[in-house]
Amino acid sequence: MTEVTVRAMTPDEFGRWQDELAAEYAREHVTAGNWTPGEALGRAREASAAFLPQGMATPGMLFLVGVLADGSPIGRLWIGLTHPRGVAGCAFLYDIEVAAGHRGRGLGRALLAAGERAARERGAQALELNVFGANETARKLYETSGYRVVTQQMRKDLSA
């Protein structure tokens, strides 16, 4: 596996990431049937602002860029060192993304492992995450990286 390390995001990287994160989160919620296309981007931005009331300076949050040995960035991570539901010793992976030009080469697994190391170095004993049901690629990555289902939401469409 290619070695990936992480470094802190710069303020410019954080700003670009916030825009991209909101757009992707909005798309995922539209696909899942949670939000309409017209409301999705606004709701995604509101959700991010609620989690990050001080932006990049929000305490307990890690905003990381995954880099190869030559320093070239390949992706990014957002990890909360305090679990949003108060699970003791458990950090929370809010976002992980490998840049489009680097996908399909095993770098997602390497980036995830680098994020796990960063959380462990800061005292986390476990790392939890949520994944949309339709995101089979991500689900497979997490399952093959040792993650197990601890809670699950299910939905049935009753409109048909």
Coordinates of C-alpha atoms in Angstrom, one line a residue:
M1 CA 0.0 0.0 0.0
T2 CA 1.3 3.5 -0.9
E3 CA 2.2 5.5 2.2
V4 CA 0.0 8.5 2.9
T5 CA 0.7 11.0 5.7
V6 CA -1.5 13.9 6.8
R7 CA -0.9 17.5 7.5
A8 CA -3.2 20.3 8.7
M9 CA -5.3 22.1 6.0
T10 CA -4.4 25.6 5.2
P11 CA -7.1 28.3 5.5
D12 CA -7.4 28.5 1.7
E13 CA -7.8 24.7 1.5
F14 CA -10.4 24.8 4.2
G15 CA -12.4 27.4 2.3
R16 CA -12.4 25.4 -0.9
W17 CA -13.2 22.2 1.0
Q18 CA -16.2 23.8 2.7
D19 CA -17.7 24.7 -0.7
E20 CA -17.0 21.2 -2.1
L21 CA -18.2 19.5 1.1
A22 CA -21.5 21.3 1.1
A23 CA -22.1 20.4 -2.6
E24 CA -21.3 16.7 -2.1
Y25 CA -23.4 16.5 1.2
A26 CA -26.3 18.1 -0.6
R27 CA -26.1 15.6 -3.5
E28 CA -25.9 12.7 -1.1
H29 CA -29.1 13.8 0.8
V30 CA -30.9 14.4 -2.5
T31 CA -30.0 10.9 -3.7
A32 CA -31.0 9.4 -0.4
G33 CA -34.4 11.2 -0.7
N34 CA -33.9 13.3 2.4
W35 CA -33.9 16.8 0.8
T36 CA -35.2 18.4 -2.4
P37 CA -32.7 19.7 -4.9
G38 CA -33.8 23.3 -4.2
E39 CA -33.2 23.2 -0.5
A40 CA -30.2 20.8 -0.4
L41 CA -27.3 23.2 -0.7
G42 CA -28.7 25.6 1.9
R43 CA -29.4 22.8 4.4
A44 CA -25.9 21.3 3.8
R45 CA -24.3 24.7 4.6
E46 CA -26.4 25.1 7.7
A47 CA -25.4 21.6 8.9
S48 CA -21.7 22.4 8.4
A49 CA -22.1 25.7 10.2
A50 CA -23.8 24.0 13.2
F51 CA -20.9 21.5 13.5
L52 CA -18.2 24.2 13.0
P53 CA -19.5 27.3 14.8
Q54 CA -15.9 28.7 14.8
G55 CA -15.0 27.5 11.4
M56 CA -11.5 26.1 11.2
A57 CA -10.9 27.2 14.8
T58 CA -13.7 25.0 16.2
P59 CA -12.1 23.1 19.1
G60 CA -11.6 19.3 18.9
M61 CA -11.7 19.2 15.1
L62 CA -9.0 18.0 12.8
F63 CA -8.9 19.2 9.2
L64 CA -6.3 17.2 7.4
V65 CA -4.8 16.8 3.9
G66 CA -3.5 13.5 2.9
V67 CA -0.1 13.7 1.1
L68 CA 2.2 11.3 -0.7
A69 CA 5.9 11.1 0.1
D70 CA 6.7 13.8 -2.4
G71 CA 4.2 16.2 -0.7
S72 CA 1.5 16.1 -3.3
P73 CA -2.0 16.2 -1.9
I74 CA -4.3 13.3 -2.6
G75 CA -7.3 13.9 -0.4
R76 CA -8.6 15.2 2.9
L77 CA -10.2 14.2 6.2
W78 CA -12.4 15.9 8.8
I79 CA -12.2 14.1 12.2
G80 CA -13.9 15.2 15.4
L81 CA -12.0 14.2 18.5
T82 CA -15.2 14.3 20.5
H83 CA -18.0 12.0 19.4
P84 CA -21.2 13.9 18.5
R85 CA -23.3 11.6 20.6
G86 CA -20.8 11.6 23.5
V87 CA -19.4 8.1 23.0
A88 CA -16.4 8.0 25.4
G89 CA -12.9 7.6 23.8
C90 CA -14.5 7.5 20.3
A91 CA -13.6 10.1 17.6
F92 CA -15.8 10.7 14.6
L93 CA -14.9 10.7 10.9
Y94 CA -17.1 13.4 9.4
D95 CA -15.6 13.4 5.9
I96 CA -13.0 11.6 3.9
E97 CA -12.4 12.1 0.2
V98 CA -9.7 11.1 -2.3
A99 CA -9.3 13.6 -5.1
A100 CA -10.8 12.4 -8.3
G101 CA -7.5 12.1 -10.1
H102 CA -6.1 9.7 -7.4
R103 CA -9.1 7.3 -7.1
G104 CA -8.9 3.6 -7.8
R105 CA -5.3 3.2 -6.6
G106 CA -5.8 2.1 -3.0
L107 CA -5.2 5.6 -1.7
G108 CA -8.6 5.7 0.1
R109 CA -7.5 2.9 2.4
A110 CA -4.1 4.6 3.0
L111 CA -5.8 7.9 3.7
L112 CA -8.2 6.3 6.1
A113 CA -5.3 4.6 7.9
A114 CA -3.5 7.9 8.2
G115 CA -6.6 9.5 9.7
E116 CA -6.9 6.6 12.2
R117 CA -3.3 7.2 13.2
A118 CA -3.9 10.9 13.7
A119 CA -7.0 10.2 15.9
R120 CA -5.1 7.5 17.9
E121 CA -2.1 9.9 18.5
R122 CA -4.6 12.4 20.0
G123 CA -6.1 9.8 22.4
A124 CA -8.9 8.3 20.5
Q125 CA -9.5 4.6 21.2
A126 CA -12.1 4.1 18.4
L127 CA -13.2 5.9 15.3
E128 CA -16.8 5.9 14.1
L129 CA -18.4 7.2 10.9
N130 CA -21.7 7.4 9.0
V131 CA -22.0 6.3 5.4
F132 CA -24.9 6.7 3.0
G133 CA -26.4 3.4 2.0
A134 CA -26.1 4.0 -1.7
N135 CA -22.3 4.6 -1.4
E136 CA -21.2 1.1 -2.0
T137 CA -17.6 2.0 -2.7
A138 CA -17.2 3.7 0.7
R139 CA -19.1 1.0 2.5
K140 CA -16.8 -1.7 1.1
L141 CA -13.7 0.3 2.0
Y142 CA -14.9 0.7 5.6
E143 CA -15.9 -3.0 5.9
T144 CA -12.6 -4.2 4.6
S145 CA -10.8 -1.8 6.8
G146 CA -12.3 -3.4 10.0
Y147 CA -15.3 -1.2 10.6
R148 CA -18.5 -2.9 11.7
V149 CA -22.1 -1.7 11.7
V150 CA -23.1 -0.4 15.2
T151 CA -26.4 1.3 14.2
Q152 CA -28.4 1.3 11.0
Q153 CA -31.3 3.3 9.6
M154 CA -33.7 1.8 7.1
R155 CA -36.4 3.3 5.0
K156 CA -39.2 2.1 2.8
D157 CA -40.9 4.3 0.2
L158 CA -44.7 4.2 0.8
S159 CA -45.6 6.6 -2.0
A160 CA -45.8 3.8 -4.7

